[in-house]
Structure formats: structure tokens, C-alpha cells
Amino acid sequence: MVSADDVSRKRRRLERRRRGNRGRDVALSELADALHARFQKERKIADLNEAISLYRAAVELRPLGNEKRSSSLQSLALCLANRHGYQGVAADLEEALTLGRAALALRPSGHPDRATSLNDVACDLGTRFAKRADMHDLVEAIEFHRAALELRPFGHPHRFASLQNLARCLRDRYDNLGVAADLEEAVTLRREALELCPLRHPDRDTSLNNLACDLAMSSEKQADTRDLEEAIEFHRAALELRPLGHPDRFASLQNLSCCLRSRHNNHQVVADLEEAVTLGRAALELCPAGHSNRGASLHNLAGALRTRSEKQNDICELEEAIKLFRAALELHPSGHPLRSSSLGGLSRCLGDRYRSLGVVADLEEAVTLGRAALVLCPPGNAARDLSLNNLACCLRKRSEAHADMRDLEEAIELHRTALVLRPSGHPGRDDSLNSLACALGDRSEKQRNMCDLEEAIVLFRAALELRPSGHPDRFSSLQNLARCLRHRYCIQGVVADSGEAVELGRAALELCPPGHPDRGASLDSLARTLRTRFEKQADPCELEEMVDLYRAALELRPPGHPHRFSSLQDLAHSLRDRYDKQGAVTDLEEAVMFGRAALELCLPGHPDCVVSLNSLACNLRTKFGGKADMHDLDEAIELLRKALELCPSGHPLRFFSLGNLVGCLVNRHDIQGLITNSKDATTSDGAAQTLRPPVQPNRGASDIDEAIVLEKEALQLLMPGDPHYDLCQRRLAALQMKIILQDTNTLSSGTSPAPSTC
């Protein structure tokens, strides 16, 4: 401990050694030593500045040949390096390096202080590397640290420091070049350093923390869970040695939180994620506004909350994660090393919120942020693969929302680039294989491109091989491969594809026992596969299983669940299928009930509203056929009119909706004998004909005769063999016959024809 009296005493001693007096250099150095020591304790820059001035004066009094010159050069270099660390003036660091090299030159092999000079110069080179990212500095720093370590054998009091310093530089080189040998050596050096820090050693917490950090990185890059388990153990031990008030408690809380989140991602243990969030909040409390680590703490907690929001489908936690990422981004301005990570994290959160709430602005911002993050990760950047993958995922979502093939094409190219950066053995290769396959699957569905589908299946198989039993993402690979095989079965009808898809779906369901968050999705996917096979093979046993699976999925999707609509719709369809096969009226009534519930969830603009309206209308029409309740038929007609309003000319479902409406109107005409309905039906059917090929009828026409003329004209443009050609021809003939019969009946009764309606 340095007291004010000690500084004063040495100052008085210097005053007695006037210029030219023998021993003045010693007095200058002693006072500088005392001031430097006091600076390290009290952090008063005036003490450091005075120490530097005194050391400069001592160096002048110790010319070349003076045995103490090297120590003065070393002390002056150390003070300048300290001032650089305090004020960030580059000139101080450059001078420190120059002086340090000069001191080293005066300490050749065999000199007792050579190891100290090697260590100091290496530390200054490491500092300059951190500022300028010049690999030559880092390589030289490693060389000097190795040389210093050789001069500090087992038992040397400074061996611990050399082990830590060399390990840190090797870790820096690994972070920049990715050479696994550097990380492995760093871990070995950290282990030896820890052995030199027994219980109650003042540096034990630091040694535990450093070794844990390198093990966590090794686990991340090599997918070795043993390293992660050990890292968690060491971080816990370090945290115990850093109680409340310890200056490094924040780092231990943060590091342990990150490791627990990684273990959760691997093993899906909820307790790990809960503890990670708790530790993240505790770390943030230690970083109030203005704290240098607040941005990193905000970023870490936001990431943990995003993960928990995904698992629990909790929009409130997602909102908090977005808020925290925005706050972190404000603290990570342009040039900050964590800016790219914060941009990427916020982009992913906004993509999640879009998926939950459907707000297009979120998706647009997610793409913008993803592009900004990628700009900060140019070729060669260690995080480029992550940025490529994130932006590609956002673009894929936007292509789904806007049906923009340009976004999907770009997403595929970005995924391909990311895959190149994740060669065989890379821990993220399975994710890139899966993501690229998903994008190719999307394109194959949009463009009917079998080449894309075949490639997607190959990639999904490769991803599945990298996700063996116990892998946290094996479920999604099983689901994705099953979906593509189901799609290929629909196109090509190869029974083996259907069988494998069902087998994969059952395997996925086994990974989702009751209570698993993905059980609903697994039940739904297997039911879809069975329904696809049922449509071709009509196995009654699979029909029963399909209904049971859809019911079970619906139970797991209560009101408010984002997929409740699809479950209601699918269950209604499967019940209708069973009614068609078995004729149980209860199935049809249930289908109507679930169809109504699904329609209630179709807010304006819902992409499946037209399908829902048509489906419910068809079930009501069938129900009318059994019970002859005009309310059912009237409701079906109203629903189909709404569907037509949502299907303008050119809409792919307009022909389908028109045909359904024609059928309902004809039914009502047959029951009530209303010519108005018959003419309305003919007009609707005429409009349907204009879709194959698209011939626009005279929109002003209002009587049935003109509608029939237009129908004939449209029919003439249909090529024989079109699946709708014969149907439309027969329907037109039947309608014409109804008109003739109606006109005949009207004339024979002596009444005037009823006016036609549009």
C-alpha cells in the first residue's frame, strides 16, 4: 500500500538530490515508482503524468551502458501503456512499444529480466492488435509470450501470468482465423494456469472464468457437450468466488447465463433457460445506465427472453426482448464490435413477432436490419454465416407474405453461400442444410419444379444424418423430410414416398410426448400425411386415425393459438371425408360446427378466408340435401356470395367459387321454382366459363339470354379434354332446358315472366 507520506518522503529525498548530484536518477525512479503505485490504487491521472515525467528524467540520466537504463525504459514504457489504457492516446502505446523493444534489446538471452521485457512488449503488441487488427502484431505477441513462458518454468512466480497471456493471444488468433489448434492449446494453457491457483488463491476466480470461456467456445465450435458441462461447472465456481460487490460478478453472471442458454438449446431442459433468464436479469441490475457493459447485458438478456418466448409462445416476453435489443442497439453505434450481433438479434425478434401477429412492418424492418448486419460481416468475418442465414430466413418469410419470387431467389442464394461457409464438421452445417432445403421446397411448390424438390429431399436427408437420436433439432428434420416426401407422393404417386413420409411422421411424434411444445405440430403433420395417402388409397383405418390426430392437435391449440384456425379447418375436412365414406350425420354436423369456428377466426385479409367460406358452404349444402332445411341452403349461398366478393377476376379460386354458387342456386331453384335463381345461376356459371380461357363477358348484360350467349362463346374457346369442358357443357345444356321449361310453364299459365335479376 502506498501512502501519501511515502510519496512525500520520496519527494523530499529527490529535493535533496539536486541536478548533477550523484543518486538523483535513483531518487527520480523511486518517486516515480511511488506515484505509479498510487495511481494504480487511486486512479488519479496527475500521479501517472508526473510518474512519466520523472521516468523520462531518469532515462536521460541513465545513458547507454548504464546498468539501470533497461529498468527505466521498462518502467516508462509500462506507465505509457497504462496511460494509453486510461486515455486511449495512440502515441502513448507506440512510444511504449518503442521503449519496450529498446529495453528488451538491453536484456539478451540469460538476462534475469528478459522474461519481463518479453512479456511487456507482447502485452503492448496484443493491445495494438485489439485496436488495429493487424495480425502481424498478434503473431509477434504470441512469439514473445512463448519465449517468456519458456523462461518461467514450473515454480516461477510469474508462470501463471505468462500462461494466461499466451492463452489469451491464442484465443484471439482463433477468433480471427478459426484454427482449432489455437483454441485447443489455449484450453491446455488455461488448465495449467488453474492448477497454479488452488483454493483461496486470489486469481482462482479469474482462472476459472477464463478456462470456462474457452471451453464454452470449444463446445460451440466442435459441438462437444462435455466441454459445455465443464464450462458451466467452472463458471458456477467462479461466481461463488465473486459475491455481491465483486467487480467481476457481472462477467460471471453473464457468462454462466450464456452457457446455460446453450445447454438449453442442446437438451431443451426448461430449468436451464429459466436460470439463464434469472442470471441475465441479475447481470443487468449490475449495469445501470452509463455502465460500459450495459449494452452487452441488454443483448444477452434479450436473447434469452427471445428463446423463452419461442418455447412458451409468450408474446409479452418477445415484446420485452425487442425492447431490450433496441436499447442494446442504441448503445452499439456504428463501429461497435457488437453492433452486428444486436442488429441480427433484433431482426430475428421482429421476424418472430411478424410470424405471431402478421404485422408487415415488422417483417420489412427485420429485412432491413438483416441487410445492415450482413454489411458489417464482410467475407472473412467469423459471423458472416450467421448473418447470411438470418437475412435469408427473413427474405423467405417476406416471399411467403408477398408472393415475391425475387425474395425467395435471393434467400436461396444466401443460404447456398452460408452452406459453403459451413463445410463438413461445422456445427452449423445441419442448420444450413435444413434452411436451404426449406427454401428450395418453397420454390418447388410455387414453380412446380421437380429439380428443386429432389434437391430439397437430398438436403433434408443430409441434415437428418447430422441430427441423430437425441439431437434437439431432429424433430424438425423428420417433419421437413416427411413433408417433402408427401409432396412428391402427391405429384408422382410413388407409394414408397408415402410410406416413408408416414414412418418419419410417426418417428417425429414419438419425440413429442404429451406436454412437449411441438406435439401439436407433429400431430397435425402426421394427420396431413395420412390424409394425402387416404385420398389415393382410401384406407378406412387411416381415416379413423387421421380424425383422432386432428382432434388431438386441436385440443393443444386453444383459442388464441396461432394455428387454431388450420386445426379447425383440417378437422372439419377430415370429418367431411368420414361422412362421405360412412354417412354418419353427426360427422357432417361436427364438420359444420368446426367450419363455423374456423370462419370466425378469418379476419379481413386472411389468406384462407375464401377456402373457409367455400368449405363451410359445401358442408351446409350437403346438410341441406339430407334435411332439406332452407336455412342451410340460404346460408351457403350467402357464404359463397362473400367468397365471390373476395375473388375478383383472375383470382385462382373464382372459378371454384362460381361453380359452388351455381350448384346452390340451382338447388334452391329446384326447391322453390324461382326463375330468378335459375337466371342468377346461369349468369354465375357464364362468369365461370370466362376463366377457361379468360374471356370477359358483357358486364352490362342482365338477362338470361345474353348470359347463355356468352356461355356458348366461352365454351367454344375451351379445348375438348379440359377437365371442366364436359361439365360446363352439360350444365349449360341443363340450364337452357330449365329456361325453356320455365318459359313454357309461364306461357301455359298465362302469366308474364318474372323479371330477371343480376
XYZ file of C-alpha atoms in Angstrom, residues 265-266 268 311 427 430-431 434 463-464 466-468 470-480 511 518:
26
model
C -30.629 -25.232 -26.913
C -28.911 -28.641 -26.932
C -34.247 -28.456 -24.091
C -40.728 -22.113 -26.318
C -21.535 -27.250 -36.009
C -27.139 -29.108 -40.308
C -28.990 -25.817 -39.874
C -32.181 -27.585 -43.428
C -29.451 -32.653 -42.332
C -31.221 -35.599 -40.696
C -26.314 -34.797 -38.783
C -29.132 -34.825 -36.253
C -29.019 -38.279 -34.659
C -31.096 -37.044 -29.009
C -30.338 -34.013 -31.213
C -32.649 -31.099 -30.316
C -33.496 -30.411 -33.983
C -34.075 -33.996 -35.084
C -37.810 -33.455 -34.790
C -37.830 -30.617 -37.333
C -35.699 -32.633 -39.779
C -38.083 -35.582 -39.554
C -41.035 -33.242 -40.129
C -39.449 -31.430 -43.056
C -40.142 -37.291 -29.964
C -44.164 -29.324 -30.663
